[in-house]
mmCIF file of C-alpha atoms in Angstrom:
data_model
loop_
_atom_site.group_PDB
_atom_site.id
_atom_site.type_symbol
_atom_site.label_atom_id
_atom_site.label_comp_id
_atom_site.label_asym_id
_atom_site.label_seq_id
_atom_site.Cartn_x
_atom_site.Cartn_y
_atom_site.Cartn_z
ATOM 1 C CA MET A 2 2.846 25.952 9.232
ATOM 2 C CA LEU A 3 2.738 22.127 9.327
ATOM 3 C CA THR A 4 5.547 20.653 11.443
ATOM 4 C CA ASP A 5 6.628 17.404 13.118
ATOM 5 C CA GLU A 6 8.774 19.301 15.637
ATOM 6 C CA ASP A 7 7.809 17.717 18.976
ATOM 7 C CA ALA A 8 4.914 16.064 17.145
ATOM 8 C CA PRO A 9 5.761 12.842 15.196
ATOM 9 C CA ARG A 10 2.214 12.806 13.736
ATOM 10 C CA TYR A 11 2.404 16.560 12.923
ATOM 11 C CA ARG A 12 0.663 19.640 14.212
ATOM 12 C CA VAL A 13 -0.351 23.008 12.759
ATOM 13 C CA VAL A 14 1.284 26.045 14.307
ATOM 14 C CA ALA A 15 1.083 29.844 13.878
ATOM 15 C CA LEU A 16 4.266 31.845 13.896
ATOM 16 C CA ASP A 17 5.149 35.527 13.794
ATOM 17 C CA LEU A 18 7.443 36.101 10.817
ATOM 18 C CA LYS A 19 9.294 38.729 12.866
ATOM 19 C CA HIS A 20 9.871 36.227 15.658
ATOM 20 C CA PRO A 21 10.004 32.780 13.981
ATOM 21 C CA GLU A 22 11.814 31.005 16.810
ATOM 22 C CA PRO A 23 10.150 27.673 17.778
ATOM 23 C CA ALA A 24 9.745 28.944 21.306
ATOM 24 C CA GLN A 25 7.355 31.585 19.927
ATOM 25 C CA TRP A 26 5.170 29.167 17.970
ATOM 26 C CA ARG A 27 1.502 28.838 18.879
ATOM 27 C CA THR A 28 -0.160 25.458 18.336
ATOM 28 C CA VAL A 29 -3.411 25.834 16.393
ATOM 29 C CA VAL A 30 -4.210 22.194 15.618
ATOM 30 C CA PRO A 31 -2.392 19.871 18.045
ATOM 31 C CA GLU A 32 -0.957 16.470 17.269
ATOM 32 C CA GLY A 33 -3.609 13.778 17.589
ATOM 33 C CA ARG A 34 -4.098 10.064 17.043
ATOM 34 C CA ASP A 35 -4.467 10.533 13.305
ATOM 35 C CA PRO A 36 -1.375 11.768 11.399
ATOM 36 C CA ILE A 37 -1.883 15.090 9.608
ATOM 37 C CA GLU A 38 -1.093 14.780 5.897
ATOM 38 C CA ASN A 39 -1.733 18.313 4.722
ATOM 39 C CA ALA A 40 -3.204 21.639 5.783
ATOM 40 C CA ASN A 41 -4.499 24.477 3.626
ATOM 41 C CA VAL A 42 -5.544 28.042 4.521
ATOM 42 C CA VAL A 43 -8.640 28.806 2.382
ATOM 43 C CA GLY A 44 -11.739 30.872 2.866
ATOM 44 C CA GLY A 45 -10.688 32.188 6.288
ATOM 45 C CA GLN A 46 -10.216 28.721 7.808
ATOM 46 C CA ILE A 47 -7.760 25.854 7.858
ATOM 47 C CA VAL A 48 -8.713 22.656 6.033
ATOM 48 C CA VAL A 49 -6.758 19.744 7.535
ATOM 49 C CA GLN A 50 -6.402 16.349 5.914
ATOM 50 C CA VAL A 51 -5.603 13.422 8.216
ATOM 51 C CA LEU A 52 -5.127 9.698 7.873
ATOM 52 C CA GLN A 53 -7.787 7.967 9.921
ATOM 53 C CA ASP A 54 -7.034 4.238 10.010
ATOM 54 C CA ALA A 55 -5.346 4.446 6.588
ATOM 55 C CA HIS A 56 -8.089 6.410 4.812
ATOM 56 C CA SER A 57 -8.773 10.119 4.429
ATOM 57 C CA ALA A 58 -10.663 12.301 6.919
ATOM 58 C CA VAL A 59 -10.949 16.093 6.473
ATOM 59 C CA ARG A 60 -11.624 18.617 9.237
ATOM 60 C CA ARG A 61 -12.140 22.408 9.150
ATOM 61 C CA TYR A 62 -10.692 24.687 11.839
ATOM 62 C CA ALA A 63 -10.878 28.388 12.672
ATOM 63 C CA PHE A 64 -7.615 30.256 13.059
ATOM 64 C CA ASP A 65 -7.947 29.982 16.867
ATOM 65 C CA GLY A 66 -8.051 26.197 16.613
ATOM 66 C CA LYS A 67 -11.761 25.748 17.090
ATOM 67 C CA LEU A 68 -13.147 22.779 15.201
ATOM 68 C CA LEU A 69 -15.719 24.012 12.636
ATOM 69 C CA GLY A 70 -16.729 20.584 11.443
ATOM 70 C CA GLU A 71 -15.693 17.425 9.585
ATOM 71 C CA VAL A 72 -16.136 17.122 5.826
ATOM 72 C CA LYS A 73 -18.405 14.215 5.014
ATOM 73 C CA LEU A 74 -16.589 12.163 2.377
ATOM 74 C CA PRO A 75 -18.341 9.715 0.045
ATOM 75 C CA GLY A 76 -16.846 6.658 1.757
ATOM 76 C CA LEU A 77 -13.593 4.855 2.623
ATOM 77 C CA GLY A 78 -11.170 6.504 0.209
ATOM 78 C CA THR A 79 -8.551 9.102 -0.461
ATOM 79 C CA ALA A 80 -9.163 12.856 -0.715
ATOM 80 C CA ALA A 81 -6.766 15.440 -2.136
ATOM 81 C CA GLY A 82 -6.864 19.148 -2.993
ATOM 82 C CA PHE A 83 -8.547 21.873 -0.868
ATOM 83 C CA ALA A 84 -6.386 24.687 -2.220
ATOM 84 C CA GLY A 85 -7.625 28.269 -2.659
ATOM 85 C CA HIS A 86 -7.413 31.878 -1.516
ATOM 86 C CA ILE A 87 -8.098 33.487 1.796
ATOM 87 C CA ARG A 88 -11.397 34.995 0.642
ATOM 88 C CA ASP A 89 -12.773 32.095 -1.370
ATOM 89 C CA ARG A 90 -16.183 30.811 -0.485
ATOM 90 C CA ASP A 91 -15.567 27.297 -1.722
ATOM 91 C CA THR A 92 -12.749 24.907 -2.528
ATOM 92 C CA TRP A 93 -12.338 21.793 -4.648
ATOM 93 C CA TYR A 94 -11.050 18.303 -3.976
ATOM 94 C CA SER A 95 -10.787 14.911 -5.556
ATOM 95 C CA PHE A 96 -11.913 11.664 -4.017
ATOM 96 C CA SER A 97 -11.377 8.088 -5.099
ATOM 97 C CA SER A 98 -11.747 4.600 -3.609
ATOM 98 C CA TYR A 99 -11.180 1.005 -4.588
ATOM 99 C CA THR A 100 -14.596 0.955 -6.336
ATOM 100 C CA THR A 101 -14.913 4.531 -7.685
ATOM 101 C CA PRO A 102 -12.478 6.421 -9.943
ATOM 102 C CA SER A 103 -11.263 9.889 -8.963
ATOM 103 C CA ALA A 104 -14.102 12.470 -9.057
ATOM 104 C CA VAL A 105 -14.051 16.203 -8.298
ATOM 105 C CA TYR A 106 -16.196 17.668 -5.506
ATOM 106 C CA ARG A 107 -17.046 21.230 -4.500
ATOM 107 C CA LEU A 108 -16.823 22.063 -0.777
ATOM 108 C CA ASP A 109 -18.928 24.989 0.519
ATOM 109 C CA LEU A 110 -16.666 26.478 3.183
ATOM 110 C CA LYS A 111 -19.556 28.129 5.064
ATOM 111 C CA SER A 112 -21.875 25.136 5.410
ATOM 112 C CA GLY A 113 -19.255 22.400 5.063
ATOM 113 C CA ALA A 114 -21.404 20.591 2.501
ATOM 114 C CA SER A 115 -19.850 18.730 -0.445
ATOM 115 C CA THR A 116 -21.459 18.350 -3.864
ATOM 116 C CA PRO A 117 -20.219 16.321 -6.899
ATOM 117 C CA TRP A 118 -18.871 18.469 -9.698
ATOM 118 C CA HIS A 119 -17.399 16.035 -12.237
ATOM 119 C CA ALA A 120 -17.000 12.270 -12.311
ATOM 120 C CA PRO A 121 -15.753 10.022 -15.133
ATOM 121 C CA ARG A 122 -18.178 7.630 -16.780
ATOM 122 C CA LEU A 123 -17.285 3.947 -16.653
ATOM 123 C CA ALA A 124 -18.288 1.438 -19.299
ATOM 124 C CA GLY A 125 -18.908 -2.086 -18.073
ATOM 125 C CA PHE A 126 -18.174 -1.506 -14.376
ATOM 126 C CA ASN A 127 -20.870 -0.453 -11.920
ATOM 127 C CA PRO A 128 -19.359 0.778 -8.627
ATOM 128 C CA ALA A 129 -22.702 0.315 -6.838
ATOM 129 C CA GLN A 130 -22.303 -3.461 -7.163
ATOM 130 C CA TYR A 131 -19.197 -3.530 -4.973
ATOM 131 C CA GLU A 132 -18.198 -2.490 -1.477
ATOM 132 C CA THR A 133 -15.066 -2.001 0.613
ATOM 133 C CA ARG A 134 -14.974 -3.004 4.256
ATOM 134 C CA GLN A 135 -12.238 -2.334 6.752
ATOM 135 C CA VAL A 136 -11.375 -5.078 9.180
ATOM 136 C CA PHE A 137 -8.859 -5.023 12.004
ATOM 137 C CA TYR A 138 -6.776 -7.929 13.128
ATOM 138 C CA LYS A 139 -3.895 -8.640 15.550
ATOM 139 C CA SER A 140 -0.405 -9.321 14.330
ATOM 140 C CA LYS A 141 1.992 -11.767 15.961
ATOM 141 C CA ASP A 142 3.075 -9.323 18.699
ATOM 142 C CA GLY A 143 -0.485 -8.159 19.411
ATOM 143 C CA THR A 144 -0.394 -4.959 17.308
ATOM 144 C CA GLN A 145 -3.732 -4.094 15.744
ATOM 145 C CA VAL A 146 -3.467 -3.746 11.951
ATOM 146 C CA PRO A 147 -6.194 -2.513 9.531
ATOM 147 C CA MET A 148 -6.994 -4.165 6.204
ATOM 148 C CA PHE A 149 -9.319 -3.122 3.386
ATOM 149 C CA VAL A 150 -11.341 -5.931 1.771
ATOM 150 C CA THR A 151 -13.212 -5.144 -1.453
ATOM 151 C CA ALA A 152 -15.667 -7.527 -3.138
ATOM 152 C CA ARG A 153 -19.047 -7.760 -4.831
ATOM 153 C CA LYS A 154 -21.909 -6.930 -2.484
ATOM 154 C CA GLY A 155 -23.564 -10.044 -1.050
ATOM 155 C CA LEU A 156 -20.502 -12.200 -1.603
ATOM 156 C CA LYS A 157 -20.703 -15.392 0.416
ATOM 157 C CA GLN A 158 -17.875 -15.885 2.870
ATOM 158 C CA ASP A 159 -17.599 -19.603 2.399
ATOM 159 C CA GLY A 160 -13.865 -19.918 1.799
ATOM 160 C CA SER A 161 -14.217 -20.437 -1.936
ATOM 161 C CA ASN A 162 -13.463 -16.928 -3.271
ATOM 162 C CA PRO A 163 -10.342 -16.282 -5.399
ATOM 163 C CA THR A 164 -8.545 -13.537 -3.403
ATOM 164 C CA ILE A 165 -5.546 -11.316 -3.879
ATOM 165 C CA LEU A 166 -3.789 -9.962 -0.806
ATOM 166 C CA TYR A 167 -1.593 -6.952 -1.580
ATOM 167 C CA GLY A 168 0.972 -5.240 0.610
ATOM 168 C CA TYR A 169 3.963 -2.909 0.680
ATOM 169 C CA GLY A 170 5.109 -2.021 4.224
ATOM 170 C CA GLY A 171 8.052 0.339 3.946
ATOM 171 C CA PHE A 172 9.709 3.713 3.325
ATOM 172 C CA ASN A 173 7.000 5.654 5.210
ATOM 173 C CA ILE A 174 4.600 5.157 2.263
ATOM 174 C CA ALA A 175 0.959 4.544 3.146
ATOM 175 C CA GLN A 176 -1.184 2.268 0.968
ATOM 176 C CA LEU A 177 -4.318 4.360 0.509
ATOM 177 C CA PRO A 178 -7.613 3.389 -1.170
ATOM 178 C CA GLY A 179 -7.683 4.346 -4.801
ATOM 179 C CA PHE A 180 -9.242 3.144 -8.050
ATOM 180 C CA GLN A 181 -7.215 1.007 -10.444
ATOM 181 C CA PRO A 182 -8.612 -0.637 -13.583
ATOM 182 C CA ASN A 183 -6.792 -3.887 -12.861
ATOM 183 C CA ILE A 184 -8.509 -4.122 -9.462
ATOM 184 C CA ALA A 185 -11.860 -3.432 -11.121
ATOM 185 C CA ALA A 186 -11.193 -6.274 -13.572
ATOM 186 C CA TRP A 187 -10.448 -8.670 -10.728
ATOM 187 C CA LEU A 188 -13.648 -7.662 -8.910
ATOM 188 C CA GLN A 189 -15.673 -8.164 -12.115
ATOM 189 C CA MET A 190 -14.344 -11.759 -12.258
ATOM 190 C CA GLY A 191 -15.843 -12.353 -8.824
ATOM 191 C CA GLY A 192 -12.568 -11.980 -6.955
ATOM 192 C CA VAL A 193 -11.809 -10.429 -3.586
ATOM 193 C CA PHE A 194 -9.113 -7.783 -3.347
ATOM 194 C CA ALA A 195 -7.510 -7.110 0.053
ATOM 195 C CA VAL A 196 -4.864 -4.565 1.081
ATOM 196 C CA ALA A 197 -3.127 -4.821 4.464
ATOM 197 C CA SER A 198 -1.910 -1.550 6.020
ATOM 198 C CA LEU A 199 1.425 -2.936 7.242
ATOM 199 C CA ARG A 200 3.947 -1.403 9.574
ATOM 200 C CA GLY A 201 6.748 0.352 7.713
ATOM 201 C CA GLY A 202 4.282 2.729 6.074
ATOM 202 C CA SER A 203 2.996 6.066 7.326
ATOM 203 C CA GLU A 204 -0.545 4.988 8.185
ATOM 204 C CA TYR A 205 -0.102 5.862 11.877
ATOM 205 C CA GLY A 206 2.835 8.195 11.799
ATOM 206 C CA ARG A 207 6.531 7.919 12.568
ATOM 207 C CA GLN A 208 6.188 5.097 15.132
ATOM 208 C CA TRP A 209 4.343 2.938 12.631
ATOM 209 C CA HIS A 210 7.096 3.506 10.082
ATOM 210 C CA GLU A 211 9.905 2.755 12.531
ATOM 211 C CA GLY A 212 8.108 -0.339 13.689
ATOM 212 C CA GLY A 213 8.857 -1.892 10.277
ATOM 213 C CA MET A 214 12.389 -0.632 9.692
ATOM 214 C CA LYS A 215 15.826 -2.219 9.967
ATOM 215 C CA THR A 216 15.949 -4.753 12.814
ATOM 216 C CA HIS A 217 12.126 -4.506 13.115
ATOM 217 C CA LYS A 218 11.472 -5.488 9.480
ATOM 218 C CA GLN A 219 10.147 -8.918 10.487
ATOM 219 C CA ASN A 220 7.106 -7.074 11.901
ATOM 220 C CA VAL A 221 6.058 -6.251 8.332
ATOM 221 C CA PHE A 222 6.114 -9.897 7.312
ATOM 222 C CA ASP A 223 4.258 -10.912 10.502
ATOM 223 C CA ASP A 224 1.607 -8.264 9.790
ATOM 224 C CA PHE A 225 1.115 -9.648 6.274
ATOM 225 C CA ILE A 226 0.987 -13.290 7.385
ATOM 226 C CA ALA A 227 -1.600 -12.380 9.998
ATOM 227 C CA ALA A 228 -3.619 -10.654 7.301
ATOM 228 C CA ALA A 229 -3.656 -13.844 5.255
ATOM 229 C CA GLU A 230 -4.646 -15.890 8.306
ATOM 230 C CA THR A 231 -7.504 -13.414 9.014
ATOM 231 C CA LEU A 232 -8.894 -13.685 5.439
ATOM 232 C CA ILE A 233 -8.833 -17.478 5.823
ATOM 233 C CA ALA A 234 -10.353 -17.479 9.338
ATOM 234 C CA GLN A 235 -13.176 -15.144 8.275
ATOM 235 C CA LYS A 236 -13.797 -17.400 5.267
ATOM 236 C CA TRP A 237 -13.221 -14.731 2.694
ATOM 237 C CA THR A 238 -10.974 -17.344 1.038
ATOM 238 C CA SER A 239 -8.839 -20.411 1.759
ATOM 239 C CA PRO A 240 -5.125 -21.249 1.204
ATOM 240 C CA GLY A 241 -5.983 -22.873 -2.114
ATOM 241 C CA LYS A 242 -7.676 -19.693 -3.341
ATOM 242 C CA LEU A 243 -5.325 -17.019 -1.920
ATOM 243 C CA ALA A 244 -2.736 -15.257 -4.095
ATOM 244 C CA ILE A 245 -0.311 -12.653 -2.781
ATOM 245 C CA HIS A 246 1.089 -9.707 -4.682
ATOM 246 C CA GLY A 247 3.506 -6.833 -4.078
ATOM 247 C CA ARG A 248 5.808 -4.496 -5.985
ATOM 248 C CA SER A 249 9.360 -3.276 -5.349
ATOM 249 C CA ASN A 250 9.716 -3.246 -1.561
ATOM 250 C CA GLY A 251 6.448 -5.157 -1.715
ATOM 251 C CA GLY A 252 8.159 -7.702 -3.959
ATOM 252 C CA LEU A 253 10.641 -8.293 -1.157
ATOM 253 C CA LEU A 254 7.611 -8.769 1.143
ATOM 254 C CA ILE A 255 6.149 -11.447 -1.120
ATOM 255 C CA GLY A 256 9.485 -13.283 -1.438
ATOM 256 C CA ALA A 257 10.003 -13.329 2.334
ATOM 257 C CA VAL A 258 6.507 -14.413 3.424
ATOM 258 C CA THR A 259 6.371 -17.076 0.695
ATOM 259 C CA GLU A 260 9.455 -18.651 2.229
ATOM 260 C CA GLN A 261 8.261 -18.254 5.815
ATOM 261 C CA ARG A 262 4.724 -19.597 5.291
ATOM 262 C CA PRO A 263 4.488 -21.391 1.897
ATOM 263 C CA GLU A 264 1.463 -23.436 2.940
ATOM 264 C CA LEU A 265 -0.739 -20.341 3.248
ATOM 265 C CA PHE A 266 -0.768 -19.375 -0.424
ATOM 266 C CA ALA A 267 -1.989 -20.713 -3.752
ATOM 267 C CA ALA A 268 0.217 -18.345 -5.798
ATOM 268 C CA ALA A 269 2.788 -15.590 -5.240
ATOM 269 C CA VAL A 270 3.684 -12.696 -7.557
ATOM 270 C CA PRO A 271 6.633 -10.553 -6.474
ATOM 271 C CA GLN A 272 7.067 -7.703 -9.000
ATOM 272 C CA VAL A 273 10.361 -5.836 -9.448
ATOM 273 C CA GLY A 274 11.353 -6.966 -5.924
ATOM 274 C CA VAL A 275 14.431 -6.373 -3.800
ATOM 275 C CA MET A 276 15.556 -9.963 -3.237
ATOM 276 C CA ASP A 277 19.245 -9.895 -2.315
ATOM 277 C CA MET A 278 19.313 -8.010 0.995
ATOM 278 C CA LEU A 279 23.052 -8.395 1.489
ATOM 279 C CA ARG A 280 24.067 -6.641 -1.768
ATOM 280 C CA PHE A 281 21.187 -4.296 -2.541
ATOM 281 C CA ARG A 282 23.401 -1.255 -1.941
ATOM 282 C CA ASP A 283 25.802 -2.296 -4.684
ATOM 283 C CA PHE A 284 23.376 -1.614 -7.538
ATOM 284 C CA THR A 285 21.982 1.645 -8.930
ATOM 285 C CA VAL A 286 20.296 3.685 -6.165
ATOM 286 C CA GLY A 287 20.302 0.888 -3.559
ATOM 287 C CA LYS A 288 22.643 2.702 -1.180
ATOM 288 C CA GLY A 289 19.818 5.017 -0.329
ATOM 289 C CA TRP A 290 17.670 2.200 0.990
ATOM 290 C CA GLU A 291 19.949 1.632 3.958
ATOM 291 C CA SER A 292 17.836 4.247 5.771
ATOM 292 C CA ASP A 293 14.967 1.760 5.828
ATOM 293 C CA TYR A 294 16.624 -1.641 5.558
ATOM 294 C CA GLY A 295 19.803 -1.092 7.513
ATOM 295 C CA SER A 296 23.433 -1.837 6.564
ATOM 296 C CA VAL A 297 25.431 -5.019 6.303
ATOM 297 C CA ASP A 298 28.231 -3.109 8.109
ATOM 298 C CA ASN A 299 26.112 -3.036 11.284
ATOM 299 C CA PRO A 300 26.241 -6.500 12.984
ATOM 300 C CA ASP A 301 22.696 -6.426 14.292
ATOM 301 C CA GLU A 302 21.262 -5.122 11.007
ATOM 302 C CA PHE A 303 23.273 -7.686 9.038
ATOM 303 C CA LYS A 304 21.810 -10.457 11.150
ATOM 304 C CA ALA A 305 18.295 -9.173 10.550
ATOM 305 C CA LEU A 306 18.842 -8.786 6.814
ATOM 306 C CA LEU A 307 20.236 -12.283 6.463
ATOM 307 C CA ALA A 308 17.322 -13.779 8.412
ATOM 308 C CA TYR A 309 14.707 -12.696 5.852
ATOM 309 C CA SER A 310 16.614 -12.047 2.594
ATOM 310 C CA PRO A 311 14.593 -13.921 -0.042
ATOM 311 C CA TYR A 312 17.616 -14.868 -2.107
ATOM 312 C CA HIS A 313 19.475 -16.281 0.914
ATOM 313 C CA ASN A 314 16.585 -18.187 2.461
ATOM 314 C CA VAL A 315 15.543 -20.410 -0.436
ATOM 315 C CA LYS A 316 15.528 -23.991 0.837
ATOM 316 C CA PRO A 317 15.622 -27.136 -1.314
ATOM 317 C CA GLY A 318 12.741 -29.512 -1.281
ATOM 318 C CA VAL A 319 10.186 -27.080 0.190
ATOM 319 C CA ASN A 320 6.796 -27.136 -1.469
ATOM 320 C CA TYR A 321 6.679 -23.471 -2.412
ATOM 321 C CA PRO A 322 3.476 -22.313 -4.124
ATOM 322 C CA PRO A 323 3.558 -21.433 -7.825
ATOM 323 C CA MET A 324 5.407 -18.136 -8.287
ATOM 324 C CA LEU A 325 5.516 -15.595 -11.111
ATOM 325 C CA ILE A 326 8.460 -13.241 -10.676
ATOM 326 C CA THR A 327 8.347 -10.088 -12.836
ATOM 327 C CA THR A 328 10.933 -7.430 -13.741
ATOM 328 C CA GLY A 329 11.909 -5.069 -16.534
ATOM 329 C CA ASP A 330 15.151 -5.375 -18.432
ATOM 330 C CA HIS A 331 15.839 -1.650 -17.982
ATOM 331 C CA ASP A 332 14.825 -1.303 -14.362
ATOM 332 C CA ASP A 333 17.306 1.232 -12.917
ATOM 333 C CA ARG A 334 15.481 1.431 -9.562
ATOM 334 C CA VAL A 335 15.593 -2.218 -8.460
ATOM 335 C CA TYR A 336 18.271 -3.833 -10.611
ATOM 336 C CA PRO A 337 16.714 -6.806 -12.497
ATOM 337 C CA ALA A 338 19.504 -9.094 -11.267
ATOM 338 C CA HIS A 339 17.545 -9.302 -7.984
ATOM 339 C CA SER A 340 14.772 -11.090 -9.797
ATOM 340 C CA PHE A 341 17.120 -13.117 -12.012
ATOM 341 C CA LYS A 342 19.082 -14.514 -9.086
ATOM 342 C CA PHE A 343 15.989 -15.232 -6.972
ATOM 343 C CA ALA A 344 14.228 -17.040 -9.817
ATOM 344 C CA ALA A 345 17.349 -19.098 -10.496
ATOM 345 C CA ALA A 346 17.699 -20.039 -6.837
ATOM 346 C CA MET A 347 14.027 -21.017 -6.546
ATOM 347 C CA GLN A 348 14.107 -23.135 -9.725
ATOM 348 C CA HIS A 349 17.324 -24.811 -8.644
ATOM 349 C CA ALA A 350 15.957 -25.676 -5.176
ATOM 350 C CA ASP A 351 12.992 -27.664 -6.531
ATOM 351 C CA PRO A 352 13.217 -28.108 -10.297
ATOM 352 C CA ASP A 353 10.356 -30.619 -10.364
ATOM 353 C CA GLY A 354 8.014 -28.791 -8.033
ATOM 354 C CA ASN A 355 5.388 -26.123 -8.675
ATOM 355 C CA PRO A 356 6.114 -23.733 -11.552
ATOM 356 C CA ILE A 357 8.522 -20.896 -10.682
ATOM 357 C CA LEU A 358 8.459 -18.541 -13.635
ATOM 358 C CA ILE A 359 10.079 -15.206 -14.408
ATOM 359 C CA ARG A 360 8.483 -12.624 -16.723
ATOM 360 C CA ILE A 361 10.952 -10.071 -18.108
ATOM 361 C CA ASP A 362 9.415 -7.057 -19.824
ATOM 362 C CA LEU A 363 11.582 -5.771 -22.651
ATOM 363 C CA ARG A 364 12.288 -2.023 -22.987
ATOM 364 C CA ALA A 365 10.643 -1.461 -19.611
ATOM 365 C CA GLY A 366 11.835 -0.236 -16.239
ATOM 366 C CA HIS A 367 10.484 -0.146 -12.677
ATOM 367 C CA GLY A 368 6.936 0.659 -13.818
ATOM 368 C CA SER A 369 6.514 4.451 -14.006
ATOM 369 C CA GLY A 370 5.347 5.474 -17.466
ATOM 370 C CA LYS A 371 4.736 1.941 -18.615
ATOM 371 C CA PRO A 372 2.371 2.076 -21.659
ATOM 372 C CA THR A 373 -1.201 0.979 -21.132
ATOM 373 C CA ALA A 374 -0.781 -1.883 -23.623
ATOM 374 C CA LYS A 375 2.121 -3.287 -21.605
ATOM 375 C CA LEU A 376 0.137 -2.938 -18.358
ATOM 376 C CA ILE A 377 -2.799 -4.833 -19.830
ATOM 377 C CA GLU A 378 -0.548 -7.612 -21.078
ATOM 378 C CA GLU A 379 1.216 -7.841 -17.697
ATOM 379 C CA PHE A 380 -1.946 -8.049 -15.624
ATOM 380 C CA ALA A 381 -3.553 -10.501 -18.058
ATOM 381 C CA ASP A 382 -0.517 -12.765 -17.489
ATOM 382 C CA ILE A 383 -0.596 -12.252 -13.704
ATOM 383 C CA TYR A 384 -4.307 -13.001 -13.380
ATOM 384 C CA ALA A 385 -4.102 -15.982 -15.710
ATOM 385 C CA PHE A 386 -1.230 -17.383 -13.617
ATOM 386 C CA MET A 387 -3.052 -16.807 -10.311
ATOM 387 C CA LEU A 388 -6.350 -18.270 -11.485
ATOM 388 C CA HIS A 389 -4.685 -21.328 -13.018
ATOM 389 C CA ALA A 390 -2.856 -21.950 -9.748
ATOM 390 C CA MET A 391 -6.207 -21.727 -7.903
ATOM 391 C CA GLY A 392 -7.851 -24.140 -10.357
ATOM 392 C CA GLU A 393 -10.101 -21.375 -11.626
ATOM 393 C CA ASP A 394 -9.465 -21.741 -15.386
ATOM 394 C CA ALA A 395 -13.221 -21.855 -16.012
ATOM 395 C CA ARG A 396 -13.574 -18.414 -14.418
ATOM 396 C CA MET A 397 -10.881 -17.146 -16.770
ATOM 397 C CA GLY A 398 -12.804 -18.415 -19.779
ATOM 398 C CA ALA A 399 -16.100 -16.960 -18.656
ATOM 399 C CA SER A 400 -14.503 -13.557 -18.038
ATOM 400 C CA HIS A 401 -12.816 -13.574 -21.431
#
């Protein structure tokens, strides 16, 4: 059994079904530095998936807890699967990364060797031309935070590269490496794509999540700002070539950091974001978010919410970077009024400044199930907006 009882990052225990009391449990795989995501009994052993610095690692254990070996994965990515029966000789899993779409692999449970079984064919995109690196940086309070940076191999770090920095940071959700066609398109245009593994997610277990909750939410924004500063310091990009992007809770992130450090960014794209942090509970399912954000009824949490709420911290006359706010007219997760009000406040604060635009998708919601045609149109608009703000219109034309 997998449990977080007395183990915030989880452990694997054996229990006697006739005596299931916790006092009788026997720890088989103890809690470690890396949070355990899943464990499967297959082929007379336990296959354990962990998060190792925000990417997958897979280890095989005997029933007595002895480590049999680590599964060698194809790179920095995300693995899933490993199901089967007690007498199976092999099991199957999928693996994907920022540069490779999900492929299926066979794992020989005796030798521990993996072999490819099926991979999709890509037209026009060669994964071998790109690479993902993981860099670590220090946030404002000294916390070490990992970040994935994906770009074409041999890219010169001279500060001139159009770069997107993406983040989420909330609700115990880890941002794991995975293939997305829109990221591939950005890489093909010569861009850099970075993802910061912010506090608030599950990358390092419960403590990492709680470090970005409620009155600690500012840590998430500090982590993201430090990620941007790292990309600039290491000359991956420069403020005039750096766009920031996030969805939902990540849209809140983009709104907040844009207000806190507007000079760092060339463009900002908050999608379907939570922007009014004093009234979010009044719309649709917002009441459930108090578990992560806190409540306006709690004086300390109210003070924290007001300090970073994007809608309430718009200031007139500030040179905010160009911003494209997106929402769907039928979004029943994050009510579109969040985006409407925030866009109106930003436009009112500086009507003659940089463009503050809102893009409202019709007959669309929070994003799940959105048709491919709508997704293509949306990302075409987002990338065109970002590249125009960076002065990279020629790159757009060459890519087209």
